[in-house]
CSV table of C-alpha atoms and ligand atoms in Angstrom, one decimal:
chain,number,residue,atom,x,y,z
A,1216,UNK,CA,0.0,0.0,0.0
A,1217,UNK,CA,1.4,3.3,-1.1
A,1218,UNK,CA,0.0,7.1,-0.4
A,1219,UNK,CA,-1.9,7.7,-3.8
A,1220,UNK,CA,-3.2,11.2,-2.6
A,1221,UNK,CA,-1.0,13.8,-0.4
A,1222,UNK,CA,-2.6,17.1,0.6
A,1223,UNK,CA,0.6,18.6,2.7
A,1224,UNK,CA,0.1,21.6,4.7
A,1225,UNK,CA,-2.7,22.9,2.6
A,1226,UNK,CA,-4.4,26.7,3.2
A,1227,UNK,CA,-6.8,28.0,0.5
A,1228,UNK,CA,-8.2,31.6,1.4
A,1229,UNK,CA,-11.1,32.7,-0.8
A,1230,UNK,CA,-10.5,36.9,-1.4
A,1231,UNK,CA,-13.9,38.0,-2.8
A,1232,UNK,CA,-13.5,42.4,-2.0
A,1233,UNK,CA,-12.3,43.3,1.2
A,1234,UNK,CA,-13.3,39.6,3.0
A,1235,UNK,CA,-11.6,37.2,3.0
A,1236,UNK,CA,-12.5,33.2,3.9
A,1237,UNK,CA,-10.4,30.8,5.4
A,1238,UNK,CA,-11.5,27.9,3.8
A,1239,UNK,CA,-8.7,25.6,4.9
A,1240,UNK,CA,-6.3,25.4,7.5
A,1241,UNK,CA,-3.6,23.4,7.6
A,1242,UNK,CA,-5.3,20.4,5.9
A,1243,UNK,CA,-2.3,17.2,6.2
A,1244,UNK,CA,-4.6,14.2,4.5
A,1245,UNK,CA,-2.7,11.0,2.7
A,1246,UNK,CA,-5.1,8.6,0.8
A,1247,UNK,CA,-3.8,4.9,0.3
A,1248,UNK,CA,-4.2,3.4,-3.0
A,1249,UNK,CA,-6.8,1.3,-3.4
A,1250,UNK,CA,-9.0,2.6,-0.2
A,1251,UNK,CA,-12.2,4.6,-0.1
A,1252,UNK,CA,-11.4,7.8,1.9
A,1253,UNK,CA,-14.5,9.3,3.5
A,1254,UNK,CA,-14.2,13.2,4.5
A,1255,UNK,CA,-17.4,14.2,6.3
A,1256,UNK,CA,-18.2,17.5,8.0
A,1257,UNK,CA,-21.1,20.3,8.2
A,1258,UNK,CA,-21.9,22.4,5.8
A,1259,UNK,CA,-19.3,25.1,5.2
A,1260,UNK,CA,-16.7,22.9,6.4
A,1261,UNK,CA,-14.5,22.9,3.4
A,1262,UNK,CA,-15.1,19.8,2.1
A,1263,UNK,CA,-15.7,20.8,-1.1
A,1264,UNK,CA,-13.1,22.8,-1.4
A,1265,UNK,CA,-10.6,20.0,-0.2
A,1266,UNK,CA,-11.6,17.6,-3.0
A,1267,UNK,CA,-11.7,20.3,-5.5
A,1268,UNK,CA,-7.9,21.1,-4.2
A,1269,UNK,CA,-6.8,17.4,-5.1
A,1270,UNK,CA,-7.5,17.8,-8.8
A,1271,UNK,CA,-6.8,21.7,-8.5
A,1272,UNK,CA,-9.7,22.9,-10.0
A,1273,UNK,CA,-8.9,25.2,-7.0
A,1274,UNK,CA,-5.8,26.2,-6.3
A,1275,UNK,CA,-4.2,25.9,-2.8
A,1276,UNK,CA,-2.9,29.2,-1.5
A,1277,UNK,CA,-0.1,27.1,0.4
A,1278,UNK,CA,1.1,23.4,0.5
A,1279,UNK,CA,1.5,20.5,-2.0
A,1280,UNK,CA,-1.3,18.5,-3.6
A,1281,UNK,CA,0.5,15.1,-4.6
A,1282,UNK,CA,-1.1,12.5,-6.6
A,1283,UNK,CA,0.4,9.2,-7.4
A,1284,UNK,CA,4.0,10.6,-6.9
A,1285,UNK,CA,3.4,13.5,-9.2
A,1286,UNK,CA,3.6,17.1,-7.8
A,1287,UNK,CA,0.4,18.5,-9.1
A,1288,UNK,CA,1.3,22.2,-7.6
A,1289,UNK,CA,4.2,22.4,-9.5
A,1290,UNK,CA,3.1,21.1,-12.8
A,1291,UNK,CA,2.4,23.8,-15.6
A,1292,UNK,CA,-1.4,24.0,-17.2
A,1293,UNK,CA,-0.8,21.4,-20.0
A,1294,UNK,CA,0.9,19.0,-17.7
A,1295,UNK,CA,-2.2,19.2,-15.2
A,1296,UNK,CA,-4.7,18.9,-17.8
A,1297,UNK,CA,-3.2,15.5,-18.8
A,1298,UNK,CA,-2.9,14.3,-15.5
A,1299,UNK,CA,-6.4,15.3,-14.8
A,1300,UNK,CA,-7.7,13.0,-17.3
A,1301,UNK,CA,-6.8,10.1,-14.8
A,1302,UNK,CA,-9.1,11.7,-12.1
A,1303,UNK,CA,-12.4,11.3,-12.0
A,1304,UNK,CA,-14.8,13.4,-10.8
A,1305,UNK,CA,-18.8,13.1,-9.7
A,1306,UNK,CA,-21.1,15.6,-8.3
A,1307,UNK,CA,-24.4,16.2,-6.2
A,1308,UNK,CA,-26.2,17.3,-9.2
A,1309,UNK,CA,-24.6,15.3,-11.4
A,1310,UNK,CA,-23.6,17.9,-14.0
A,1311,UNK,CA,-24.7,16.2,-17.2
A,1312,UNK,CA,-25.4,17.4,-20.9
A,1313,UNK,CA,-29.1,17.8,-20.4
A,1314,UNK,CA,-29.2,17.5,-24.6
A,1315,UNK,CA,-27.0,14.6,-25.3
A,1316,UNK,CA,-28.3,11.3,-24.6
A,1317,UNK,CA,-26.9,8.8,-22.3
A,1318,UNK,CA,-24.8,6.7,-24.2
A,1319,UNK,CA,-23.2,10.1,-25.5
A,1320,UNK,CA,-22.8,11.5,-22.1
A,1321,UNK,CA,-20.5,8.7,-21.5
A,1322,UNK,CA,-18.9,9.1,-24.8
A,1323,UNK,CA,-18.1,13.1,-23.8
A,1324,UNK,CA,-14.9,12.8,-22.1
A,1325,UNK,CA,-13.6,10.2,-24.7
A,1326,UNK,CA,-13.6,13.2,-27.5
A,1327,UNK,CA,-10.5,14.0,-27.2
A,1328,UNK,CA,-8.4,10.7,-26.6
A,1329,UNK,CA,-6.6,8.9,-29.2
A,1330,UNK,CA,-9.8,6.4,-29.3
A,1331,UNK,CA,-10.7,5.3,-32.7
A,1332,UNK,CA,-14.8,5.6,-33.3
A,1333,UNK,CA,-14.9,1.7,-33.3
A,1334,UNK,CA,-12.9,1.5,-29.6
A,1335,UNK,CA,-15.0,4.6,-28.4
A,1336,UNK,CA,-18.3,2.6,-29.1
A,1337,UNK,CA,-16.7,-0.3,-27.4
A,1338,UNK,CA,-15.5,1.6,-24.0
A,1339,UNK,CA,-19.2,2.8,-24.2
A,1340,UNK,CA,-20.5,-0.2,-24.2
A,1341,UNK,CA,-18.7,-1.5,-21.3
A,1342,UNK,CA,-19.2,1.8,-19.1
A,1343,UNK,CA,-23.2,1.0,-19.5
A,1344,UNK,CA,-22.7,-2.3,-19.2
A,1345,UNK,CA,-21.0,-1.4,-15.9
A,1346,UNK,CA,-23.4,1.0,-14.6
A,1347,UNK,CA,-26.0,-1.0,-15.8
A,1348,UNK,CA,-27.7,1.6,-17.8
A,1349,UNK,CA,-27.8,-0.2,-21.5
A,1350,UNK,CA,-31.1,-0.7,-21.6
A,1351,UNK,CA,-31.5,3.0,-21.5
A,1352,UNK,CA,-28.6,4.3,-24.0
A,1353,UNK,CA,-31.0,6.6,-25.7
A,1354,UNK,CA,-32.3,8.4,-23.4
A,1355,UNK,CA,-32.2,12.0,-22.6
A,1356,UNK,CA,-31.1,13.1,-18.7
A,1357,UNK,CA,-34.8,14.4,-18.4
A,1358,UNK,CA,-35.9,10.8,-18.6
A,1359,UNK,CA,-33.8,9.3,-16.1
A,1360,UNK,CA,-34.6,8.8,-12.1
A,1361,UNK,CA,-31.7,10.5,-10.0
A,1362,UNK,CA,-30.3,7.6,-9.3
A,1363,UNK,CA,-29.6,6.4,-13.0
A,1364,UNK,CA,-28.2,10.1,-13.3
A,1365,UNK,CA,-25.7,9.5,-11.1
A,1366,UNK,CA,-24.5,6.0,-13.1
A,1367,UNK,CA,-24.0,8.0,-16.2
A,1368,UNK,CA,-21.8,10.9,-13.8
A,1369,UNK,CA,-20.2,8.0,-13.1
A,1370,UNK,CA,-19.5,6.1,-16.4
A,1371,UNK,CA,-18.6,9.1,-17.8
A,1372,UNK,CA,-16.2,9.5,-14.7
A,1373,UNK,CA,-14.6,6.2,-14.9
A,1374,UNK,CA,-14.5,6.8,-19.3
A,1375,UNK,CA,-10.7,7.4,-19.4
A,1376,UNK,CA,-9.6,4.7,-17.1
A,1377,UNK,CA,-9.0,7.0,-14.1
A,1378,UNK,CA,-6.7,5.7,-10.8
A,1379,UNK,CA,-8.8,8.0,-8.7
A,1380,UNK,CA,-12.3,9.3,-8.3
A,1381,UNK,CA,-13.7,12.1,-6.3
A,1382,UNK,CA,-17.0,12.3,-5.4
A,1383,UNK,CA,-18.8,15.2,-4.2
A,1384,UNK,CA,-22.0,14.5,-2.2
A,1385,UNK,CA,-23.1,12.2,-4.6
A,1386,UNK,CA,-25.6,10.8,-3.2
A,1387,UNK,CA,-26.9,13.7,-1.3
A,1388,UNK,CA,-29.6,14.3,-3.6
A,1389,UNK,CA,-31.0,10.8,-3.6
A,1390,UNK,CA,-33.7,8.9,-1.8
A,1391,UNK,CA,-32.2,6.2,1.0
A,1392,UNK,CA,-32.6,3.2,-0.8
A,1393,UNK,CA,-31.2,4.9,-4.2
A,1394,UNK,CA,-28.3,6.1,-1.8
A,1395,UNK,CA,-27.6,2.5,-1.2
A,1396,UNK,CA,-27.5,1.1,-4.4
A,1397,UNK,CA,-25.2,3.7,-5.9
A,1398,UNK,CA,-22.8,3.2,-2.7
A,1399,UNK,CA,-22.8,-0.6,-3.7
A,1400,UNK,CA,-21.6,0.3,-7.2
A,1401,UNK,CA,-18.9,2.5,-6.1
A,1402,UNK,CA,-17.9,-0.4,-3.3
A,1403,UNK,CA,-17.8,-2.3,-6.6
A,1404,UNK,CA,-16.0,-0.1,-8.9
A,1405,UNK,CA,-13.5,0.3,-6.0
A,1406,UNK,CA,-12.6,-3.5,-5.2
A,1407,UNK,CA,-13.3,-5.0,-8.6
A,1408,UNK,CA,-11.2,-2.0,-10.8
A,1409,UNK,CA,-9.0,-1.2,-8.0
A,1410,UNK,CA,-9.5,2.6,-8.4
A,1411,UNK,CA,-9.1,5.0,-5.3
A,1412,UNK,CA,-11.9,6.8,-4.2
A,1413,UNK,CA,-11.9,10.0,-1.8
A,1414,UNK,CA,-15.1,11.1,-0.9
A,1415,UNK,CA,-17.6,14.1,0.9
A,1416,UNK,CA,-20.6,13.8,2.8
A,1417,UNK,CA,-22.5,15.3,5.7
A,1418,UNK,CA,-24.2,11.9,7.0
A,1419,UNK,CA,-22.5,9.2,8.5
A,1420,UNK,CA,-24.1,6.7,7.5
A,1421,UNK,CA,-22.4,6.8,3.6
A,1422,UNK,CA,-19.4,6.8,5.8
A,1423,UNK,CA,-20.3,4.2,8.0
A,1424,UNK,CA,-21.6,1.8,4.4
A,1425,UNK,CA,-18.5,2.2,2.2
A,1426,UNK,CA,-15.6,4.0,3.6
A,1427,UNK,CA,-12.2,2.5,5.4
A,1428,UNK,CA,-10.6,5.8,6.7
A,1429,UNK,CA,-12.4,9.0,7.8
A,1430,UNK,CA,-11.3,12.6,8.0
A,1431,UNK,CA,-13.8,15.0,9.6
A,1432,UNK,CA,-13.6,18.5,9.0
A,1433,UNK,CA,-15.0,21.5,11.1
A,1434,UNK,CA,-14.3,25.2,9.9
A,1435,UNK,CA,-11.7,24.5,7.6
A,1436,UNK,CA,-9.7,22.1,9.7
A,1437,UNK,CA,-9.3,18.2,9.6
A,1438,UNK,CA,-10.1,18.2,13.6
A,1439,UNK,CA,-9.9,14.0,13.5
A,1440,UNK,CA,-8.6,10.9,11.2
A,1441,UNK,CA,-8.4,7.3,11.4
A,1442,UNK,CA,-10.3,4.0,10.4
A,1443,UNK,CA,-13.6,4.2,10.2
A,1444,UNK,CA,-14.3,2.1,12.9
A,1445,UNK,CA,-11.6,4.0,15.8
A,1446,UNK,CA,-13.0,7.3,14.9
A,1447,UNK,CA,-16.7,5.6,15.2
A,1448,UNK,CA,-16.5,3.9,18.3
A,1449,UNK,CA,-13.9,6.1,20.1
A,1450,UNK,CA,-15.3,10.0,18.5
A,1451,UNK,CA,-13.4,12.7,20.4
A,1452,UNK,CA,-14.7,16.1,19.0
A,1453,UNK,CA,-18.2,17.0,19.8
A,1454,UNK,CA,-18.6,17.2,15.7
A,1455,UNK,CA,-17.9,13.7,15.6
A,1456,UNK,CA,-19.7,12.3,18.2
A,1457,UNK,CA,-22.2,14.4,16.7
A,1458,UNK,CA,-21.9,12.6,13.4
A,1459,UNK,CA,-21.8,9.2,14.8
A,1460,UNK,CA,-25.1,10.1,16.7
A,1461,UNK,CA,-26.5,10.1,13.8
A,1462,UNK,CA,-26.5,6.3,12.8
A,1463,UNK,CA,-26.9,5.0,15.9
A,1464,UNK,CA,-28.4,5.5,19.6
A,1465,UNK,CA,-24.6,5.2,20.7
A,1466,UNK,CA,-25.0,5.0,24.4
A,1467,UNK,CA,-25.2,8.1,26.5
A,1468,UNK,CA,-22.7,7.6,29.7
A,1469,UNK,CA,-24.0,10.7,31.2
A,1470,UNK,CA,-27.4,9.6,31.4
A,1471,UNK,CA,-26.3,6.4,33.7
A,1472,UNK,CA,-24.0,7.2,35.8
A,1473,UNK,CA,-25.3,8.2,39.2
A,1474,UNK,CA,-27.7,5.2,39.6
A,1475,UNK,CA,-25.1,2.1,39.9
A,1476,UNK,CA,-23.0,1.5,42.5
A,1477,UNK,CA,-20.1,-0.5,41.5
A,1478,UNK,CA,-17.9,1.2,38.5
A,1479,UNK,CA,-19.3,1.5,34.9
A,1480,UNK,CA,-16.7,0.4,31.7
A,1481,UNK,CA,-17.6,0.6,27.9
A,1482,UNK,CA,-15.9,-1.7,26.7
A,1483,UNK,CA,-15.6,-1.9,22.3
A,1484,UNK,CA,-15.0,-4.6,20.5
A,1485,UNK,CA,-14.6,-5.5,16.7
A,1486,UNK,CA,-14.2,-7.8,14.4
A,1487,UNK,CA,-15.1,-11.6,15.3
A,1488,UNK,CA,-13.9,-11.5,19.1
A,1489,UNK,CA,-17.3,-12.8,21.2
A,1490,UNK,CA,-16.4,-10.3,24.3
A,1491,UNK,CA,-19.6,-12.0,26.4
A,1492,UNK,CA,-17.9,-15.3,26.8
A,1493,UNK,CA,-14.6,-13.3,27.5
A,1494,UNK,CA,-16.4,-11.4,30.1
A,1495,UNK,CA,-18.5,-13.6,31.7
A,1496,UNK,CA,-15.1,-16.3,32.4
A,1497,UNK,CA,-13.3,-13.2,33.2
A,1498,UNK,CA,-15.9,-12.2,35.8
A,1499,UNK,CA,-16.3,-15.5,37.1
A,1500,UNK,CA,-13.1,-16.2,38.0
A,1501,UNK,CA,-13.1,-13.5,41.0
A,1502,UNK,CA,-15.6,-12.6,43.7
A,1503,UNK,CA,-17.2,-10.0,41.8
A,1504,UNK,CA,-20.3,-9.7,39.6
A,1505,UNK,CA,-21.1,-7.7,36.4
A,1506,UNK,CA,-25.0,-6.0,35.0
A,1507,UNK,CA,-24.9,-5.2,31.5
A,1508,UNK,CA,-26.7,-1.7,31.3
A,1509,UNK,CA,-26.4,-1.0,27.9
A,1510,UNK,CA,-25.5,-2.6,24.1
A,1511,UNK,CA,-25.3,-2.0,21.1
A,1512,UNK,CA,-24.0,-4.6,18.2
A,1513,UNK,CA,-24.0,-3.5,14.2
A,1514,UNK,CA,-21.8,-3.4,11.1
A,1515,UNK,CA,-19.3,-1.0,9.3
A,1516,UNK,CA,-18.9,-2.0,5.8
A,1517,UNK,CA,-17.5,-5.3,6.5
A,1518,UNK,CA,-16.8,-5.6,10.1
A,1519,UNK,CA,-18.8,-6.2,12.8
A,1520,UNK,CA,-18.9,-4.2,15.8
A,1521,UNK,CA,-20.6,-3.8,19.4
A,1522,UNK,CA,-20.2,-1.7,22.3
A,1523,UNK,CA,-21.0,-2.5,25.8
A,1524,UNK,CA,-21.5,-1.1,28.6
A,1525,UNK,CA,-21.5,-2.8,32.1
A,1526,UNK,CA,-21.3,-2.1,35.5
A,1527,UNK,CA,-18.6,-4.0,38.2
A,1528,UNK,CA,-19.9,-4.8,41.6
A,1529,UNK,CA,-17.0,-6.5,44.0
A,1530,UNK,CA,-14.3,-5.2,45.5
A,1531,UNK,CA,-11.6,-3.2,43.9
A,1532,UNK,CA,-9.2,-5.2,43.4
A,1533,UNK,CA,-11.7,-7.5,41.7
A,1534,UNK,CA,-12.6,-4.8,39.4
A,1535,UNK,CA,-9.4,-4.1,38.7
A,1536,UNK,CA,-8.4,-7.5,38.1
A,1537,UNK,CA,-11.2,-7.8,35.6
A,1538,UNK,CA,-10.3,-4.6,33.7
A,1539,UNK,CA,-6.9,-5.3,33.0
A,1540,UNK,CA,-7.6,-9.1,32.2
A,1541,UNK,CA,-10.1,-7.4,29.6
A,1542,UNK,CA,-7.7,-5.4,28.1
A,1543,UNK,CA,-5.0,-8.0,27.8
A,1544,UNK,CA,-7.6,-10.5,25.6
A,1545,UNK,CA,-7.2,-7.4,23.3
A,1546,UNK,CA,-10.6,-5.1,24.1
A,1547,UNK,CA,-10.8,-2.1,24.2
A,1548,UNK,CA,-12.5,-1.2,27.6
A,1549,UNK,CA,-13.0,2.6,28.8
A,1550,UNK,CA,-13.3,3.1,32.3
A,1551,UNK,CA,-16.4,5.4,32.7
A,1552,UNK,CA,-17.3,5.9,36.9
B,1664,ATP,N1,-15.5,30.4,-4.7
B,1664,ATP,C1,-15.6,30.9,-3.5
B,1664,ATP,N2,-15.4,32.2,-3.1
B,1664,ATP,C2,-15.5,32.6,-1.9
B,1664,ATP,N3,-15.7,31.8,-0.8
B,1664,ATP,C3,-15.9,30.5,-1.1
B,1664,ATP,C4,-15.9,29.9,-2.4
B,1664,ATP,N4,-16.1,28.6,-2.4
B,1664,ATP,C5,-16.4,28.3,-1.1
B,1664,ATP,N5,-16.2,29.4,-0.3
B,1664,ATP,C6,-16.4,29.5,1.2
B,1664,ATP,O1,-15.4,28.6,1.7
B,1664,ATP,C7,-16.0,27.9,2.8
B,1664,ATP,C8,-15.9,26.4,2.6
B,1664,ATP,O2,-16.8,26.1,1.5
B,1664,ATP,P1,-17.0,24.6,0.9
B,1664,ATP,O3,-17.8,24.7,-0.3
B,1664,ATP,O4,-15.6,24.0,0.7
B,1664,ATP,O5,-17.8,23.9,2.1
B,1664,ATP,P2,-18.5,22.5,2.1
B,1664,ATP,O6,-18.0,21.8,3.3
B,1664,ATP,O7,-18.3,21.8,0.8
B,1664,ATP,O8,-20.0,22.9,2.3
B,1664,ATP,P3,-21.4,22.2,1.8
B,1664,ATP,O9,-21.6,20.9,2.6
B,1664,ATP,O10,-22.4,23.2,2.0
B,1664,ATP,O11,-21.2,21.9,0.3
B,1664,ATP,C9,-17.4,28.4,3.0
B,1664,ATP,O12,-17.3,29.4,4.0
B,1664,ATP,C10,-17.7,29.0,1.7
B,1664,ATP,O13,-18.6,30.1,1.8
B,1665,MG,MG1,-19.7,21.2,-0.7
């Protein structure tokens, strides 16, 4: 695995008169090949902005934009425009040509390769094929449901065989069970083609669905990053834990404390490790016994996860014993009271 995206020290300042906006601030992001990046913040954030810096249709005002070991800051016009042809790009309103049909929406971006007509109509082909959109080639975008829109932006983004492709809310204008089908194909088009994807949203649960690593951005400044499921289960800005709140009813510590008498632990677990059995022989080896108050199991993309939380009653050197007997079978266990 190799960095395929760099954003280094990145400021863009927007001058419009007198004011000025401090889009972003600092911004250090690296995007492994091969992964689907998530960046996710509130509106005005800079998200935008961030992925629009990667393919510099906005220019940074400081910092480095490198993708796939090429410079892009320091490359010339004709250089970039070259280089762009290898990055994709899809959008909340998916930006079609409202009077060219689908099949030559696709075929747009392959104008002005080297493609003979015969290998244009063949890449064509295999884009709708792809998309699953042949049986409506000849349509017009006025005749397509939002979600099909958003499988041409996307054949026509993948046309010249891009490593990378950016997408911008793009499913922010669709209904939930649309959202969920077009966040299959771009699982798909990222594992089975291999091709990088860095995307924006404002809801969690696109994050939570499709995405490995998470950046989450508040006023300009990437105020958290990791996988998916660390920044999930363990959210440490109020943004975040705002975010995660939104896919699930994570459990609220301040709400139970004060009623139980013996100390309170979350503990997190992920993956395949069955924590009950671990906890239960852990517990039953000492003197002391354990409620569980709260729980919570689901899924991010592939992984399962589940969070606890339960309550110690014994002694403390019981509880203590059980706590650090937790952590060394590998979970992850947060004292809370
Ligand atoms: N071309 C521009 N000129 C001046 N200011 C701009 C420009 N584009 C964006 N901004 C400002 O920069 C900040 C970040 O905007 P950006 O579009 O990146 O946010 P965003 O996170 O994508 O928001 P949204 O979720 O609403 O799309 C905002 O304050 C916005 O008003
Ligand atoms: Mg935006």
């Amino acid at each position: 695995m190799f960095d395929l995206i760099e954003l280094a020290g990145v400021n863009k300042v927007y001058r419009a008169g007198a004011s000025e906006v401090q889009a972003l601030i600092d911004v250090n992001v690296t995007v492994n090949k091969g992964e689907i990046f998530g960046v996710i913040g509130h509106s005005g954030a800079g998200k935008s902005t961030l992925l629009r810096c990667v393919n510099l249709l906005e220019r940074p005002s400081e910092g480095r934009v490198t993708v796939g070991g090429t410079e892009l800051t320091s490359l010339g016009e004709k250089e970039l425009q070259s280089r762009r042809q290898k990055i994709g790009m899809i959008f909340q309103h998916f930006n079609l040509l409202t009077t060219a049909t689908v099949r030559d929406n696709v075929a747009f971006p392959l104008k002005i390769s080297s493609l003979t007509k015969k290998e244009v109509k063949a890449r064509v082909d295999e884009l709708l094929e792809l998309v699953g959109l042949r049986d409506h080639q000849h349509k017009y975008p006025a005749q397509l449901s939002g979600g099909q829109k958003q499988r041409v932006g996307i054949a026509r983004a993948l046309a010249n065989h891009p490593d990378v492709l950016l997408c911008d809310e793009a499913t922010s204008a669709l209904d939930p069970h649309t959202t969920e089908s077009i966040l299959e194909l771009l699982k798909d088009i990222n594992s089975k083609l291999g091709i990088t994807i860095l995307l924006i949203t404002h809801e969690m649960n696109v994050i939570r669905s499709i995405c490995d690593r998470v950046a989450v951005m508040d006023q300009g400044r990437v105020i958290e990053m990791g996988d998916v499921l660390s920044v999930f289960l363990n959210p440490q800005h109020p943004t975040t834990k705002g975010f995660v709140s939104q896919v699930t009813d994570m459990i609220d510590t301040e709400a139970l404390g004060i009623r139980s008498e013996g100390r309170v632990v979350r503990i997190n677990y992920m993956g395949n490790t069955a924590y009950e059995p671990v906890l239960f022989e852990t517990v039953r080896s000492t003197a002391a016994t354990f409620v569980i108050l709260q729980g919570t199991v689901s899924r991010m993309k592939d992984t399962p996860y589940g969070q606890l939380i339960v309550e110690l009653r014994g002694e403390r050197k019981d509880t203590d014993h059980i706590i650090s007997e937790l952590r060394q079978q590998g979970l992850d266990v947060t004292i809370i009271q």
